[in-house]
Amino acid sequence: MGMTGRRERRKLATRTAVREAALRLALRHGVENVTVEQIAAEADIALRTFFNYFPGKEEALVAAAAAGAEALIAEFRARPATESVLGALREAVLAVADRGDATGRDYVRALQLVRRSPSLVPHQLAVLAAQERALAEAVAERVGPGTAGGIYPALCAATALTALRVVMDRWLERATDPEQPPPVDVLREDVDQAIAVLAGGLDRP
């Protein structure tokens, strides 16, 4: 791999370090008590470098949720073509929530932080909008050519992500330790229930 590849890897590593530092400090001290200067110091970078990656601390904080969302869509794309759209989404959600790596762990921690910090909600909504577009594209690829731009992929992505937000919120509500999410088995039950409801349709007599 050439210079460009190395440079891209370095940039990604720096972005990850800043994101992780921001999350670590905010979980420890609260969003309102953390400054950009502290995040830069924690990540061992110059303040100027911080602003090369993020316009402010809120964007750095929700970046962990964005990375988790990207991982979710990557997992969805990797599911076998034999699985239904909702079946593939179920497996992708549980795979990310159950991941022992930094991305999976920080995704859940970022969601916990957003629940406790109203100032992060508008930034989280921007992440969700981007996630929705990316998932709609992935759904269109899965269900076949000619569906891109149609209502099904867009509606499916929006509905599924709203269901996921409800389920994750219910799951995190049950946390007894703010630093530690509840067991994934609890999440699995709610995910299964949400998928069954969506698969059955929302209409009621």
PDB file of C-alpha atoms in Angstrom:
ATOM      1  CA  MET A   1       0.000   0.000   0.000  1.00  0.00           C
ATOM      2  CA  GLY A   2       1.376   3.441  -0.978  1.00  0.00           C
ATOM      3  CA  MET A   3       1.646   6.794   0.742  1.00  0.00           C
ATOM      4  CA  THR A   4      -2.048   7.588   0.160  1.00  0.00           C
ATOM      5  CA  GLY A   5      -3.132   4.384   1.907  1.00  0.00           C
ATOM      6  CA  ARG A   6      -0.821   5.067   4.862  1.00  0.00           C
ATOM      7  CA  ARG A   7      -2.009   8.657   5.118  1.00  0.00           C
ATOM      8  CA  GLU A   8      -5.671   7.553   5.072  1.00  0.00           C
ATOM      9  CA  ARG A   9      -4.987   4.984   7.812  1.00  0.00           C
ATOM     10  CA  ARG A  10      -3.247   7.635   9.928  1.00  0.00           C
ATOM     11  CA  LYS A  11      -6.179  10.042   9.478  1.00  0.00           C
ATOM     12  CA  LEU A  12      -8.657   7.324  10.430  1.00  0.00           C
ATOM     13  CA  ALA A  13      -6.588   6.430  13.510  1.00  0.00           C
ATOM     14  CA  THR A  14      -6.497  10.093  14.609  1.00  0.00           C
ATOM     15  CA  ARG A  15     -10.242  10.511  14.054  1.00  0.00           C
ATOM     16  CA  THR A  16     -10.888   7.353  16.106  1.00  0.00           C
ATOM     17  CA  ALA A  17      -8.582   8.557  18.899  1.00  0.00           C
ATOM     18  CA  VAL A  18     -10.382  11.930  19.088  1.00  0.00           C
ATOM     19  CA  ARG A  19     -13.796  10.249  19.066  1.00  0.00           C
ATOM     20  CA  GLU A  20     -12.794   7.825  21.828  1.00  0.00           C
ATOM     21  CA  ALA A  21     -11.209  10.598  23.935  1.00  0.00           C
ATOM     22  CA  ALA A  22     -14.357  12.737  23.662  1.00  0.00           C
ATOM     23  CA  LEU A  23     -16.584   9.848  24.690  1.00  0.00           C
ATOM     24  CA  ARG A  24     -14.320   8.849  27.581  1.00  0.00           C
ATOM     25  CA  LEU A  25     -14.266  12.388  29.013  1.00  0.00           C
ATOM     26  CA  ALA A  26     -18.006  13.009  28.524  1.00  0.00           C
ATOM     27  CA  LEU A  27     -18.944   9.744  30.240  1.00  0.00           C
ATOM     28  CA  ARG A  28     -16.624  10.613  33.120  1.00  0.00           C
ATOM     29  CA  HIS A  29     -17.466  14.315  33.579  1.00  0.00           C
ATOM     30  CA  GLY A  30     -20.705  14.998  31.649  1.00  0.00           C
ATOM     31  CA  VAL A  31     -20.991  16.608  28.199  1.00  0.00           C
ATOM     32  CA  GLU A  32     -21.371  20.166  29.530  1.00  0.00           C
ATOM     33  CA  ASN A  33     -18.156  19.899  31.609  1.00  0.00           C
ATOM     34  CA  VAL A  34     -15.899  18.812  28.735  1.00  0.00           C
ATOM     35  CA  THR A  35     -14.059  21.277  26.488  1.00  0.00           C
ATOM     36  CA  VAL A  36     -12.516  20.842  23.063  1.00  0.00           C
ATOM     37  CA  GLU A  37      -9.123  21.678  24.638  1.00  0.00           C
ATOM     38  CA  GLN A  38      -9.505  18.769  27.084  1.00  0.00           C
ATOM     39  CA  ILE A  39     -10.474  16.376  24.276  1.00  0.00           C
ATOM     40  CA  ALA A  40      -7.418  17.415  22.213  1.00  0.00           C
ATOM     41  CA  ALA A  41      -5.139  16.931  25.241  1.00  0.00           C
ATOM     42  CA  GLU A  42      -6.692  13.521  26.019  1.00  0.00           C
ATOM     43  CA  ALA A  43      -6.212  12.425  22.389  1.00  0.00           C
ATOM     44  CA  ASP A  44      -2.649  13.834  22.445  1.00  0.00           C
ATOM     45  CA  ILE A  45      -3.152  16.137  19.453  1.00  0.00           C
ATOM     46  CA  ALA A  46      -2.928  19.886  18.833  1.00  0.00           C
ATOM     47  CA  LEU A  47      -6.149  21.887  19.171  1.00  0.00           C
ATOM     48  CA  ARG A  48      -5.810  22.892  15.499  1.00  0.00           C
ATOM     49  CA  THR A  49      -5.768  19.185  14.581  1.00  0.00           C
ATOM     50  CA  PHE A  50      -9.030  18.610  16.450  1.00  0.00           C
ATOM     51  CA  PHE A  51     -10.775  21.142  14.176  1.00  0.00           C
ATOM     52  CA  ASN A  52      -9.441  19.342  11.095  1.00  0.00           C
ATOM     53  CA  TYR A  53     -11.674  16.436  12.094  1.00  0.00           C
ATOM     54  CA  PHE A  54     -14.695  17.884  13.916  1.00  0.00           C
ATOM     55  CA  PRO A  55     -16.326  21.347  14.082  1.00  0.00           C
ATOM     56  CA  GLY A  56     -17.062  20.936  17.808  1.00  0.00           C
ATOM     57  CA  LYS A  57     -17.247  18.560  20.752  1.00  0.00           C
ATOM     58  CA  GLU A  58     -20.849  17.477  20.028  1.00  0.00           C
ATOM     59  CA  GLU A  59     -19.898  16.195  16.561  1.00  0.00           C
ATOM     60  CA  ALA A  60     -16.939  14.313  18.072  1.00  0.00           C
ATOM     61  CA  LEU A  61     -19.254  12.737  20.645  1.00  0.00           C
ATOM     62  CA  VAL A  62     -21.904  11.513  18.197  1.00  0.00           C
ATOM     63  CA  ALA A  63     -19.172  10.237  15.839  1.00  0.00           C
ATOM     64  CA  ALA A  64     -19.123   7.013  17.880  1.00  0.00           C
ATOM     65  CA  ALA A  65     -22.827   6.547  17.111  1.00  0.00           C
ATOM     66  CA  ALA A  66     -22.088   7.255  13.422  1.00  0.00           C
ATOM     67  CA  ALA A  67     -19.290   4.645  13.387  1.00  0.00           C
ATOM     68  CA  GLY A  68     -21.677   2.139  14.968  1.00  0.00           C
ATOM     69  CA  ALA A  69     -24.298   2.969  12.347  1.00  0.00           C
ATOM     70  CA  GLU A  70     -21.736   2.367   9.567  1.00  0.00           C
ATOM     71  CA  ALA A  71     -20.830  -0.976  11.170  1.00  0.00           C
ATOM     72  CA  LEU A  72     -24.531  -1.890  11.286  1.00  0.00           C
ATOM     73  CA  ILE A  73     -24.981  -1.167   7.573  1.00  0.00           C
ATOM     74  CA  ALA A  74     -21.782  -3.078   6.723  1.00  0.00           C
ATOM     75  CA  GLU A  75     -23.097  -6.094   8.689  1.00  0.00           C
ATOM     76  CA  PHE A  76     -26.450  -5.799   6.885  1.00  0.00           C
ATOM     77  CA  ARG A  77     -24.729  -5.743   3.471  1.00  0.00           C
ATOM     78  CA  ALA A  78     -22.667  -8.815   4.435  1.00  0.00           C
ATOM     79  CA  ARG A  79     -25.696 -10.964   5.332  1.00  0.00           C
ATOM     80  CA  PRO A  80     -26.532 -13.844   2.934  1.00  0.00           C
ATOM     81  CA  ALA A  81     -28.844 -12.946   0.046  1.00  0.00           C
ATOM     82  CA  THR A  82     -31.168 -15.784   1.155  1.00  0.00           C
ATOM     83  CA  GLU A  83     -32.192 -13.804   4.261  1.00  0.00           C
ATOM     84  CA  SER A  84     -35.174 -11.471   4.122  1.00  0.00           C
ATOM     85  CA  VAL A  85     -34.615  -7.722   4.584  1.00  0.00           C
ATOM     86  CA  LEU A  86     -35.890  -7.769   8.180  1.00  0.00           C
ATOM     87  CA  GLY A  87     -34.097 -11.034   8.984  1.00  0.00           C
ATOM     88  CA  ALA A  88     -30.794  -9.594   7.761  1.00  0.00           C
ATOM     89  CA  LEU A  89     -31.388  -6.410   9.740  1.00  0.00           C
ATOM     90  CA  ARG A  90     -32.080  -8.390  12.925  1.00  0.00           C
ATOM     91  CA  GLU A  91     -28.789 -10.280  12.597  1.00  0.00           C
ATOM     92  CA  ALA A  92     -26.891  -7.055  11.840  1.00  0.00           C
ATOM     93  CA  VAL A  93     -28.278  -5.248  14.912  1.00  0.00           C
ATOM     94  CA  LEU A  94     -27.429  -8.125  17.252  1.00  0.00           C
ATOM     95  CA  ALA A  95     -23.971  -8.572  15.711  1.00  0.00           C
ATOM     96  CA  VAL A  96     -23.059  -4.906  16.354  1.00  0.00           C
ATOM     97  CA  ALA A  97     -24.560  -4.845  19.870  1.00  0.00           C
ATOM     98  CA  ASP A  98     -22.688  -8.045  20.730  1.00  0.00           C
ATOM     99  CA  ARG A  99     -19.331  -6.949  19.299  1.00  0.00           C
ATOM    100  CA  GLY A 100     -16.533  -6.891  21.813  1.00  0.00           C
ATOM    101  CA  ASP A 101     -14.507  -4.363  19.788  1.00  0.00           C
ATOM    102  CA  ALA A 102     -14.247  -0.610  20.349  1.00  0.00           C
ATOM    103  CA  THR A 103     -16.773   0.250  17.614  1.00  0.00           C
ATOM    104  CA  GLY A 104     -19.565  -1.893  19.076  1.00  0.00           C
ATOM    105  CA  ARG A 105     -18.798  -0.841  22.652  1.00  0.00           C
ATOM    106  CA  ASP A 106     -18.541   2.881  21.820  1.00  0.00           C
ATOM    107  CA  TYR A 107     -21.737   2.771  19.743  1.00  0.00           C
ATOM    108  CA  VAL A 108     -23.686   1.639  22.798  1.00  0.00           C
ATOM    109  CA  ARG A 109     -21.867   4.102  25.087  1.00  0.00           C
ATOM    110  CA  ALA A 110     -22.604   6.980  22.685  1.00  0.00           C
ATOM    111  CA  LEU A 111     -26.308   6.057  22.666  1.00  0.00           C
ATOM    112  CA  GLN A 112     -26.246   6.024  26.481  1.00  0.00           C
ATOM    113  CA  LEU A 113     -24.660   9.468  26.455  1.00  0.00           C
ATOM    114  CA  VAL A 114     -27.257  10.900  24.029  1.00  0.00           C
ATOM    115  CA  ARG A 115     -30.045   9.630  26.314  1.00  0.00           C
ATOM    116  CA  ARG A 116     -28.556  11.641  29.190  1.00  0.00           C
ATOM    117  CA  SER A 117     -27.611  14.750  27.177  1.00  0.00           C
ATOM    118  CA  PRO A 118     -30.392  16.640  25.340  1.00  0.00           C
ATOM    119  CA  SER A 119     -27.778  18.947  23.724  1.00  0.00           C
ATOM    120  CA  LEU A 120     -26.568  15.978  21.630  1.00  0.00           C
ATOM    121  CA  VAL A 121     -29.990  15.075  20.210  1.00  0.00           C
ATOM    122  CA  PRO A 122     -29.876  17.433  17.137  1.00  0.00           C
ATOM    123  CA  HIS A 123     -26.411  16.081  16.251  1.00  0.00           C
ATOM    124  CA  GLN A 124     -27.661  12.519  16.673  1.00  0.00           C
ATOM    125  CA  LEU A 125     -30.570  13.275  14.310  1.00  0.00           C
ATOM    126  CA  ALA A 126     -28.070  14.274  11.592  1.00  0.00           C
ATOM    127  CA  VAL A 127     -26.336  10.899  12.081  1.00  0.00           C
ATOM    128  CA  LEU A 128     -29.689   9.091  11.825  1.00  0.00           C
ATOM    129  CA  ALA A 129     -30.590  10.907   8.582  1.00  0.00           C
ATOM    130  CA  ALA A 130     -27.304   9.819   6.965  1.00  0.00           C
ATOM    131  CA  GLN A 131     -27.780   6.275   8.304  1.00  0.00           C
ATOM    132  CA  GLU A 132     -31.296   6.162   6.868  1.00  0.00           C
ATOM    133  CA  ARG A 133     -30.085   7.118   3.363  1.00  0.00           C
ATOM    134  CA  ALA A 134     -27.260   4.563   3.475  1.00  0.00           C
ATOM    135  CA  LEU A 135     -29.573   1.794   4.710  1.00  0.00           C
ATOM    136  CA  ALA A 136     -32.158   2.616   2.009  1.00  0.00           C
ATOM    137  CA  GLU A 137     -29.408   2.136  -0.620  1.00  0.00           C
ATOM    138  CA  ALA A 138     -28.381  -1.179   0.953  1.00  0.00           C
ATOM    139  CA  VAL A 139     -32.038  -2.355   1.048  1.00  0.00           C
ATOM    140  CA  ALA A 140     -32.482  -1.402  -2.635  1.00  0.00           C
ATOM    141  CA  GLU A 141     -29.374  -3.451  -3.528  1.00  0.00           C
ATOM    142  CA  ARG A 142     -30.711  -6.432  -1.570  1.00  0.00           C
ATOM    143  CA  VAL A 143     -34.231  -6.470  -3.039  1.00  0.00           C
ATOM    144  CA  GLY A 144     -33.008  -5.989  -6.583  1.00  0.00           C
ATOM    145  CA  PRO A 145     -32.522  -3.536  -9.434  1.00  0.00           C
ATOM    146  CA  GLY A 146     -35.241  -1.070 -10.225  1.00  0.00           C
ATOM    147  CA  THR A 147     -36.173  -0.457  -6.577  1.00  0.00           C
ATOM    148  CA  ALA A 148     -33.649   2.341  -5.915  1.00  0.00           C
ATOM    149  CA  GLY A 149     -35.493   5.631  -5.547  1.00  0.00           C
ATOM    150  CA  GLY A 150     -38.758   3.773  -4.917  1.00  0.00           C
ATOM    151  CA  ILE A 151     -40.811   4.072  -1.754  1.00  0.00           C
ATOM    152  CA  TYR A 152     -40.048   0.577  -0.373  1.00  0.00           C
ATOM    153  CA  PRO A 153     -36.301   0.984   0.396  1.00  0.00           C
ATOM    154  CA  ALA A 154     -36.773   4.470   1.880  1.00  0.00           C
ATOM    155  CA  LEU A 155     -39.822   3.467   3.947  1.00  0.00           C
ATOM    156  CA  CYS A 156     -38.217   0.199   5.050  1.00  0.00           C
ATOM    157  CA  ALA A 157     -35.005   1.963   6.194  1.00  0.00           C
ATOM    158  CA  ALA A 158     -36.882   4.737   8.026  1.00  0.00           C
ATOM    159  CA  THR A 159     -39.275   2.324   9.754  1.00  0.00           C
ATOM    160  CA  ALA A 160     -36.576  -0.179  10.688  1.00  0.00           C
ATOM    161  CA  LEU A 161     -34.291   2.506  12.148  1.00  0.00           C
ATOM    162  CA  THR A 162     -37.139   4.034  14.138  1.00  0.00           C
ATOM    163  CA  ALA A 163     -37.945   0.571  15.497  1.00  0.00           C
ATOM    164  CA  LEU A 164     -34.260   0.093  16.327  1.00  0.00           C
ATOM    165  CA  ARG A 165     -34.145   3.436  18.166  1.00  0.00           C
ATOM    166  CA  VAL A 166     -37.212   2.440  20.241  1.00  0.00           C
ATOM    167  CA  VAL A 167     -35.721  -0.984  21.012  1.00  0.00           C
ATOM    168  CA  MET A 168     -32.253   0.383  21.927  1.00  0.00           C
ATOM    169  CA  ASP A 169     -33.867   3.007  24.134  1.00  0.00           C
ATOM    170  CA  ARG A 170     -35.924   0.398  25.994  1.00  0.00           C
ATOM    171  CA  TRP A 171     -32.814  -1.772  26.366  1.00  0.00           C
ATOM    172  CA  LEU A 172     -30.597   1.013  27.729  1.00  0.00           C
ATOM    173  CA  GLU A 173     -33.377   2.126  30.086  1.00  0.00           C
ATOM    174  CA  ARG A 174     -32.896  -1.159  31.928  1.00  0.00           C
ATOM    175  CA  ALA A 175     -29.230  -0.492  32.696  1.00  0.00           C
ATOM    176  CA  THR A 176     -28.502  -0.626  36.420  1.00  0.00           C
ATOM    177  CA  ASP A 177     -24.954   0.692  35.891  1.00  0.00           C
ATOM    178  CA  PRO A 178     -24.670   3.789  33.620  1.00  0.00           C
ATOM    179  CA  GLU A 179     -21.279   2.541  32.383  1.00  0.00           C
ATOM    180  CA  GLN A 180     -22.527  -0.966  31.593  1.00  0.00           C
ATOM    181  CA  PRO A 181     -25.322  -1.855  29.126  1.00  0.00           C
ATOM    182  CA  PRO A 182     -27.829  -4.601  30.065  1.00  0.00           C
ATOM    183  CA  PRO A 183     -27.225  -8.157  28.734  1.00  0.00           C
ATOM    184  CA  VAL A 184     -27.628  -8.623  24.963  1.00  0.00           C
ATOM    185  CA  ASP A 185     -30.218 -11.393  25.604  1.00  0.00           C
ATOM    186  CA  VAL A 186     -32.626  -8.694  26.809  1.00  0.00           C
ATOM    187  CA  LEU A 187     -32.026  -6.737  23.585  1.00  0.00           C
ATOM    188  CA  ARG A 188     -32.517  -9.875  21.482  1.00  0.00           C
ATOM    189  CA  GLU A 189     -36.052 -10.380  22.856  1.00  0.00           C
ATOM    190  CA  ASP A 190     -37.077  -6.801  22.054  1.00  0.00           C
ATOM    191  CA  VAL A 191     -35.463  -6.906  18.592  1.00  0.00           C
ATOM    192  CA  ASP A 192     -37.359 -10.132  17.805  1.00  0.00           C
ATOM    193  CA  GLN A 193     -40.611  -8.573  18.985  1.00  0.00           C
ATOM    194  CA  ALA A 194     -40.053  -5.395  16.924  1.00  0.00           C
ATOM    195  CA  ILE A 195     -39.152  -7.383  13.789  1.00  0.00           C
ATOM    196  CA  ALA A 196     -42.259  -9.561  14.226  1.00  0.00           C
ATOM    197  CA  VAL A 197     -44.468  -6.455  14.539  1.00  0.00           C
ATOM    198  CA  LEU A 198     -42.930  -4.873  11.416  1.00  0.00           C
ATOM    199  CA  ALA A 199     -43.168  -8.150   9.457  1.00  0.00           C
ATOM    200  CA  GLY A 200     -46.837  -8.524  10.448  1.00  0.00           C
ATOM    201  CA  GLY A 201     -47.657  -4.935   9.511  1.00  0.00           C
ATOM    202  CA  LEU A 202     -48.692  -2.071  11.752  1.00  0.00           C
ATOM    203  CA  ASP A 203     -52.358  -1.957  10.837  1.00  0.00           C
ATOM    204  CA  ARG A 204     -54.889  -3.011  13.462  1.00  0.00           C
ATOM    205  CA  PRO A 205     -58.657  -3.408  13.094  1.00  0.00           C
TER     206      PRO A 205
END
